[in-house]
Short mmCIF file of C-alpha atoms in Angstrom, two decimals:
data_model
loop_
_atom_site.label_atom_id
_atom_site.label_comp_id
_atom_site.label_asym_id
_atom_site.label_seq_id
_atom_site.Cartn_x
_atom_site.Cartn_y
_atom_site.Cartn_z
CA UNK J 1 -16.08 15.78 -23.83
CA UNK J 2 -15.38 12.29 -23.01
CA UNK J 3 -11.40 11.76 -23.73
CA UNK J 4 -9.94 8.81 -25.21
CA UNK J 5 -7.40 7.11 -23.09
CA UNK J 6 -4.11 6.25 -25.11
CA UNK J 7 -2.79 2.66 -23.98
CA UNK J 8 1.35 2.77 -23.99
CA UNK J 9 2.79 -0.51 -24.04
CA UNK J 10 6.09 -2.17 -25.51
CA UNK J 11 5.05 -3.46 -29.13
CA UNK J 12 5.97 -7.42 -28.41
CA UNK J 13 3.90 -9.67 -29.08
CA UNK J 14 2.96 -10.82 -25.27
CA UNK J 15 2.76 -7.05 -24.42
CA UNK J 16 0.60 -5.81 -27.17
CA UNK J 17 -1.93 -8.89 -25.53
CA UNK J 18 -1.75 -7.29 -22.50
CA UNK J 19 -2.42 -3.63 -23.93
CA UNK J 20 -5.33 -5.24 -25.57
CA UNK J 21 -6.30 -7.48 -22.74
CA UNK J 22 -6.78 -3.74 -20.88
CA UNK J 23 -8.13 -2.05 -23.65
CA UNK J 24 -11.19 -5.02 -24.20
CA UNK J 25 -12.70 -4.08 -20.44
CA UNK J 26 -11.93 -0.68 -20.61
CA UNK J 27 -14.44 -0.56 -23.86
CA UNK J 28 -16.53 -3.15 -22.04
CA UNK J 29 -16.92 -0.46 -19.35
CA UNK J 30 -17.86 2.28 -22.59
CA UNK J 31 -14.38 3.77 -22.45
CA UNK J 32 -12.95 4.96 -25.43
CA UNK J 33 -9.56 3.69 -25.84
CA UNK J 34 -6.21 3.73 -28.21
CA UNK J 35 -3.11 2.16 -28.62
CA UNK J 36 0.20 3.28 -28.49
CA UNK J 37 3.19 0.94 -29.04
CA UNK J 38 6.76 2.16 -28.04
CA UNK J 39 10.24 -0.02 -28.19
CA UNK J 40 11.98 0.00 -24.54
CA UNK J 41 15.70 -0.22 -24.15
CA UNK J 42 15.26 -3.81 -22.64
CA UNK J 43 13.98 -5.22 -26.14
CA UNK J 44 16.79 -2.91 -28.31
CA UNK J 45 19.91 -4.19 -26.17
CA UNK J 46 19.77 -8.02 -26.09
CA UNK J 47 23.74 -9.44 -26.04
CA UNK J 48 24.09 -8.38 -22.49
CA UNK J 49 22.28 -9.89 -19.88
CA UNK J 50 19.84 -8.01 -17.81
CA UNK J 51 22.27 -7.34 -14.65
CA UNK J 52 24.60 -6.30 -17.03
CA UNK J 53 22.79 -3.60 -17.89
CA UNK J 54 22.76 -1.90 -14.47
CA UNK J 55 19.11 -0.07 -15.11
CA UNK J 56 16.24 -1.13 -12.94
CA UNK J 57 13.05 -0.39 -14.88
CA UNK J 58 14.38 -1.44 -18.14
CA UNK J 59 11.01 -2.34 -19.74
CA UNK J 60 9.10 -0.06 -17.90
CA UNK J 61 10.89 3.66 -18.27
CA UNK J 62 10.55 4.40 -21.97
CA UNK J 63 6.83 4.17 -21.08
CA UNK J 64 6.99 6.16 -17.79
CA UNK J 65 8.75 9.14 -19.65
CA UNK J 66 6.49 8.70 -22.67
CA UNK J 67 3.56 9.20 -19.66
CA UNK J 68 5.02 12.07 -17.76
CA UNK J 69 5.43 14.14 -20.93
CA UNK J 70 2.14 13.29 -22.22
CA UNK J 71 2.12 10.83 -25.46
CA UNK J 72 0.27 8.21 -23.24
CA UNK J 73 -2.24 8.29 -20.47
CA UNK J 74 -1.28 4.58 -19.19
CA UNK J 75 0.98 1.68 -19.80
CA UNK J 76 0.59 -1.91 -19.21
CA UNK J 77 3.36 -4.20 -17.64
CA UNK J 78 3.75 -7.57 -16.52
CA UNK J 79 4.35 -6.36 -13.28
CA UNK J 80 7.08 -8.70 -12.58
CA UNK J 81 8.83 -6.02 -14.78
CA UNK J 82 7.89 -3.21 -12.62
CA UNK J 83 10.93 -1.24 -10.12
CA UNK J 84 8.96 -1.36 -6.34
CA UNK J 85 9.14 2.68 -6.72
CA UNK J 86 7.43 4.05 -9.18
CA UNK J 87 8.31 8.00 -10.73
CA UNK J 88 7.09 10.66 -8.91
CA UNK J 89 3.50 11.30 -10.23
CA UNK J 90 3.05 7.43 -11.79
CA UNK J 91 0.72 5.37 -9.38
CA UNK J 92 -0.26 1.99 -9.85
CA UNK J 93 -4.03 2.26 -10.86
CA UNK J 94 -5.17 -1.21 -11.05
CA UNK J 95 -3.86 -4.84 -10.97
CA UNK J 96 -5.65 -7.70 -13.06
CA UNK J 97 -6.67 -11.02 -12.07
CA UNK J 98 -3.52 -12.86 -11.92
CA UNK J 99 -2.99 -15.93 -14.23
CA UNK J 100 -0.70 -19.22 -13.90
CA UNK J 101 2.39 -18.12 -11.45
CA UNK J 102 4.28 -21.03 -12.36
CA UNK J 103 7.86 -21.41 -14.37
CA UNK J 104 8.03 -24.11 -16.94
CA UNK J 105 10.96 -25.89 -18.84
CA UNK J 106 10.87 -26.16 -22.43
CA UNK J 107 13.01 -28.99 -23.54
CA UNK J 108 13.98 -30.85 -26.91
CA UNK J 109 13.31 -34.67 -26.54
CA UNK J 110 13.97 -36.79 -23.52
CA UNK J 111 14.61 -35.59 -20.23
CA UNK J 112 17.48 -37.50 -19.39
CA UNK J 113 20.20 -34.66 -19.45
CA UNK J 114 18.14 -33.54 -15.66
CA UNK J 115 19.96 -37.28 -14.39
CA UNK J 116 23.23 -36.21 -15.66
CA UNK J 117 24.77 -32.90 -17.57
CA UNK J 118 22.65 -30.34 -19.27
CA UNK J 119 23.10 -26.94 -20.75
CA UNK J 120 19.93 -24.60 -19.60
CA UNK J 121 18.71 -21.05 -21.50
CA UNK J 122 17.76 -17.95 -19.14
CA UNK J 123 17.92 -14.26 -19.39
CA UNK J 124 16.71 -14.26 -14.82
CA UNK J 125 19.60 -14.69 -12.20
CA UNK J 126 16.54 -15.74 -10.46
CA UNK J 127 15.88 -18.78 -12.20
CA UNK J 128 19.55 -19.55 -13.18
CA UNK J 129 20.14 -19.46 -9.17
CA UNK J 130 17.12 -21.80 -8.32
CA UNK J 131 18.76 -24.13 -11.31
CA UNK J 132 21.63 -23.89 -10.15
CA UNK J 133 20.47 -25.21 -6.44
CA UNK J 134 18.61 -28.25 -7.78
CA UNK J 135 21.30 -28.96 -10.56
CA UNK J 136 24.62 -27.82 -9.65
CA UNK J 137 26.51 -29.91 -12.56
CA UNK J 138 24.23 -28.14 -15.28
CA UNK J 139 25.52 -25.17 -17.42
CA UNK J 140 22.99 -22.19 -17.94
CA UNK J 141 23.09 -19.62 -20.73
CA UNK J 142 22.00 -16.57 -20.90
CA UNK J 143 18.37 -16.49 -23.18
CA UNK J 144 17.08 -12.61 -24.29
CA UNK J 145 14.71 -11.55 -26.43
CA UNK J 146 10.68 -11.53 -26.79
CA UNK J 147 9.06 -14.74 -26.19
CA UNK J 148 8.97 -15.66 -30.05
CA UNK J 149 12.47 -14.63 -30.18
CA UNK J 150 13.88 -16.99 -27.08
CA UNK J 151 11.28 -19.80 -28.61
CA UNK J 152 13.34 -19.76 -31.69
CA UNK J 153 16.87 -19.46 -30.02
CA UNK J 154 15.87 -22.83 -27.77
CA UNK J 155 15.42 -24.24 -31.45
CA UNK J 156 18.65 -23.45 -32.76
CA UNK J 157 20.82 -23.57 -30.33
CA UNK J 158 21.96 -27.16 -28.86
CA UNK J 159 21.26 -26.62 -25.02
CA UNK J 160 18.42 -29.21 -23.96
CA UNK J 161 15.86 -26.59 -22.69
CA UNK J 162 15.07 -22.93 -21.63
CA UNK J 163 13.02 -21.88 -18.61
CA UNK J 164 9.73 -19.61 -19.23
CA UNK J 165 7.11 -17.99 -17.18
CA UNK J 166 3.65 -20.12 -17.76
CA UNK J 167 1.59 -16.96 -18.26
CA UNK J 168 3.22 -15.43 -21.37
CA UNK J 169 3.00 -18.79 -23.19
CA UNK J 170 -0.27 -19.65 -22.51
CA UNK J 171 -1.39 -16.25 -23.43
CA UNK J 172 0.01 -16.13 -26.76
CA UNK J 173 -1.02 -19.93 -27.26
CA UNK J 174 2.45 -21.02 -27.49
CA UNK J 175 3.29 -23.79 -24.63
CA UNK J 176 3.79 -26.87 -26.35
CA UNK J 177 3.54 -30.59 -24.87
CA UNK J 178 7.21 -31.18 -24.18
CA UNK J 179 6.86 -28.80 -21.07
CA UNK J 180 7.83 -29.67 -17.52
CA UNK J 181 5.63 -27.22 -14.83
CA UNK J 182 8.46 -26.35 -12.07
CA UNK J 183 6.32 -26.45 -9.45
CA UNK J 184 9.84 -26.45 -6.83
CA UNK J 185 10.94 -22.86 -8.47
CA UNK J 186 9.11 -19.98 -6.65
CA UNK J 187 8.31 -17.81 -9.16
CA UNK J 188 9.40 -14.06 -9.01
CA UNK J 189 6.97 -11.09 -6.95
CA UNK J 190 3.98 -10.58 -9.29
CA UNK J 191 4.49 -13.11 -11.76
CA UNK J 192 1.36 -14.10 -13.73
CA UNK J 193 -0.26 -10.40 -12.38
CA UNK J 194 -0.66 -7.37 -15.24
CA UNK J 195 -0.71 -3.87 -13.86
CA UNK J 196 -2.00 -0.56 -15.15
CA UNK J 197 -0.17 2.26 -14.18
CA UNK J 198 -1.35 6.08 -14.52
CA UNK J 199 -0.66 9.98 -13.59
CA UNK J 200 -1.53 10.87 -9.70
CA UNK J 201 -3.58 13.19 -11.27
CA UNK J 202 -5.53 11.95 -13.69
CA UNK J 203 -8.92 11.65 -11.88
CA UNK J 204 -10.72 10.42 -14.96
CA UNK J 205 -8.12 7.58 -16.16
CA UNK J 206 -7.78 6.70 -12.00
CA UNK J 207 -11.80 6.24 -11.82
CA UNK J 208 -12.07 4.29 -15.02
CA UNK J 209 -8.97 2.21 -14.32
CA UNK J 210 -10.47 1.61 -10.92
CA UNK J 211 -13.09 -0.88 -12.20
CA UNK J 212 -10.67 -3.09 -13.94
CA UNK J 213 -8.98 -4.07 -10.45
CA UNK J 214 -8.93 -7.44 -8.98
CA UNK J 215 -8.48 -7.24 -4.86
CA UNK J 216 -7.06 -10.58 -4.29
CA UNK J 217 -4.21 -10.49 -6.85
CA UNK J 218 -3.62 -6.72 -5.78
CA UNK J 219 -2.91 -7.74 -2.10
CA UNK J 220 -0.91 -10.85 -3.20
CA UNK J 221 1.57 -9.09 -5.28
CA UNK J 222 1.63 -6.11 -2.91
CA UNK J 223 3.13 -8.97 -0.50
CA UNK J 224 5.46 -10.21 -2.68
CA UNK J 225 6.64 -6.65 -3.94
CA UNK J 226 6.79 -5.59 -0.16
CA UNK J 227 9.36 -8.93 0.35
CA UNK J 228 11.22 -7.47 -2.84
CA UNK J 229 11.65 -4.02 -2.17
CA UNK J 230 12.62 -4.58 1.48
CA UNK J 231 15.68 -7.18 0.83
CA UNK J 232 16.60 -4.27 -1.74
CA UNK J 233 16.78 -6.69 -4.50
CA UNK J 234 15.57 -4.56 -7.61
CA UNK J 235 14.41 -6.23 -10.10
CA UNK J 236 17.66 -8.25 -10.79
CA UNK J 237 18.19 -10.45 -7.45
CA UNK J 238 17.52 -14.30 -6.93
CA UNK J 239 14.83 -13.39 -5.20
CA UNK J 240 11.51 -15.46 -5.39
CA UNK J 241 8.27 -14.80 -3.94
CA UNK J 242 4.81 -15.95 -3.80
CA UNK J 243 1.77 -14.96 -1.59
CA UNK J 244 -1.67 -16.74 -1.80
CA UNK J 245 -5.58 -16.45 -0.60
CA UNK J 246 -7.17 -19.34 0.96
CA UNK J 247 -11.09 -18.77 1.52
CA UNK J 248 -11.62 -21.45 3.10
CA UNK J 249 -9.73 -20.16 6.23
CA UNK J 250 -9.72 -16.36 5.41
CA UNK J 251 -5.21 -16.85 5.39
CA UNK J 252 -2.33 -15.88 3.11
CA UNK J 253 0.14 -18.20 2.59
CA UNK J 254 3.40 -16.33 1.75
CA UNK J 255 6.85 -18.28 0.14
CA UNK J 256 9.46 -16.19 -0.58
CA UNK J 257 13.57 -17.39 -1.28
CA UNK J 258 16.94 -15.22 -1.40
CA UNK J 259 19.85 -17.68 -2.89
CA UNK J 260 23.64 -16.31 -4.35
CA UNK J 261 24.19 -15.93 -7.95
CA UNK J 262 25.67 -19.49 -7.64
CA UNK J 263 22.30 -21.03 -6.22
CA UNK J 264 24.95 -22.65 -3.25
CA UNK J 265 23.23 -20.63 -0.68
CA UNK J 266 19.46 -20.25 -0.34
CA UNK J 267 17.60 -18.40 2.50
CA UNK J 268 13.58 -19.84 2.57
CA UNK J 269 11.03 -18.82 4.83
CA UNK J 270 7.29 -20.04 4.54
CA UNK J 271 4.16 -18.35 7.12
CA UNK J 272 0.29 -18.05 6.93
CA UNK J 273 -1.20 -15.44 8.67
CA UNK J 274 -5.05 -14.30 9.23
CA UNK J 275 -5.98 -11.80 6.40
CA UNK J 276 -5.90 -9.13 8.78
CA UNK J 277 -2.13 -9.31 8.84
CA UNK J 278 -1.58 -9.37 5.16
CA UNK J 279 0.12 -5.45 5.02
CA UNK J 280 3.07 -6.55 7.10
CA UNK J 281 3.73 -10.11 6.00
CA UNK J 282 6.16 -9.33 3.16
CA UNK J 283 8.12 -6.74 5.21
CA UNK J 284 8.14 -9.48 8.20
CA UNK J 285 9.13 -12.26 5.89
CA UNK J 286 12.27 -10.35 4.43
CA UNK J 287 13.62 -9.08 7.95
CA UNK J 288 13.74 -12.68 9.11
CA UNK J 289 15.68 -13.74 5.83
CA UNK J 290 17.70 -10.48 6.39
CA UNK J 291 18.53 -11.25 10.51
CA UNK J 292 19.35 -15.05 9.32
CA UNK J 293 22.30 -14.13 6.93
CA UNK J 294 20.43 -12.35 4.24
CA UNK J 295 22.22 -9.07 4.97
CA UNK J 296 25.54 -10.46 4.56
CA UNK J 297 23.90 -12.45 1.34
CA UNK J 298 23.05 -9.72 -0.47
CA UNK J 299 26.13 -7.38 0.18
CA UNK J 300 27.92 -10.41 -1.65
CA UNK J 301 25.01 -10.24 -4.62
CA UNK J 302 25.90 -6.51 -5.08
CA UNK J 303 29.42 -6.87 -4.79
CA UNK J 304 29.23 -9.50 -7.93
CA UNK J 305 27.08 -7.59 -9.96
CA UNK J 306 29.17 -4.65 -10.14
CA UNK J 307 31.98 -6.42 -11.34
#
């Protein structure tokens, strides 16, 4: 008998469109599909910020349990989200067709406060770093919560605007006009890119999940998660990343950034390589940040974030 595979997935609103997002083509395919939501620790505990909380994997291991003792066959993640090492029996079966990389600002009338002094909303030391670089004199706040939730905070609060990730918004149908795209902040490793992950041994779920993945956006984020994992940066670090295909030339173009907490020191490094060399490049990229003060950069990181 043909089984039905159970879809786990964080019941938000932007990751209940992603469960469903999955579940669409796997029916497409003649799959037979359910859905089962679950609340992770990183949507119960929001008045600490996500450092604080000292767990990588926050969104990701109420779902990875939930797998390895059964109640689901595979969950869905913004892969952003995702620890570089996944549990022992919990393989990445397939990574969608990516969608907009970019960060945006929301913001509450003019944009004058980016001249001057400005109070900015975010829950990623990533962003608040990369803020912090390009506007030293601003304050940032720390911004948790769904993305309905931090929508609604921006609104009642008095700071002059919050930083987002493109893709959530414009898959729930939420980015309004007053946006500014960010187009100078590298995003973080897989941002804009779903995965699917599964059991090792689940030959069936493996084969069907197989069809659903999209090559280019698979080797992309594998470069950017290879940068990650290799400075050792969790999912917590200012570290951004960004790999892309050119046809044209058969290259990847590969950005990735390391900066302190403060945003005063920032490590960059840009290449394109043939496609051949694409399993390498993120590895390559991070040892050069590493040899040119990275080391010493992210001994410091650590050192704050235990405090």
């Amino acid at each position: 008998m043909e089984k039905t595979i159970r879809i786990g997935t964080r019941d938000s609103e932007l990751a209940l469109w992603q469960a469903h997002t999955v579940q669409k083509q796997l029916n497409d395919l003649g799959y037979k599909t359910e859905i089962i939501a679950v609340k992770s620790q990183g949507d119960m505990i929001l008045d600490k910020p996500l450092y604080e909380l000292g767990i990588t994997g926050i969104f990701t291991k109420t779902l990875d349990i939930a797998m390895i003792n059964g109640q689901v066959d595979i969950a869905v993640h913004s892969m952003k989200d995702v620890p570089t090492a996944l549990p022992i029996g919990i393989v990445q079966a397939a990574v969608l067709e990516r969608a907009n990389t970019l960060d945006i600002l929301l913001h509450k009338g003019n944009l004058d406060f980016l001249e001057s002094k400005g109070t900015i909303a975010t829950g990623s030391l990533r962003r608040q770093a990369m803020w912090w670089n390009k506007y030293p004199n601003h304050t940032v706040v720390d911004l948790r919560g769904n993305v309905n939730t931090r929508m609604q905070k921006l609104e009642e609060n008095d700071w002059n605007g919050a930083v987002f990730a493109a893709a959530g918004l414009e898959r729930l149908n939420l980015k309004p006009d007053s946006h500014v795209t960010l187009d100078w902040m590298i995003p973080a490793p897989a941002q804009g890119a779903m995965v699917v992950v599964a059991m090792a041994d689940d030959e069936f779920t493996l084969e069907a999940l197989s069809q659903l993945n999209h090559i280019e956006t698979e080797i992309c984020t594998y470069i950017e998660r290879q940068f990650l994992k290799t400075l050792e940066g969790g999912c917590t670090a200012p570290i951004g990343a960004i790999a892309s295909y050119n046809e044209k030339d058969d290259t990847i173009n590969f950005k990735g950034v390391l900066l302190s907490i403060d945003g005063k020191r920032k490590l960059e490094i840009e290449k394109t390589v043939d496609i051949s060399q694409w399993k390498r490049l993120g590895f390559n990229c991070a040892q050069e940040i590493i040899n040119n003060g990275g080391s010493e950069l992210m001994t410091d990181i650590k050192k704050q974030l235990k405090k």
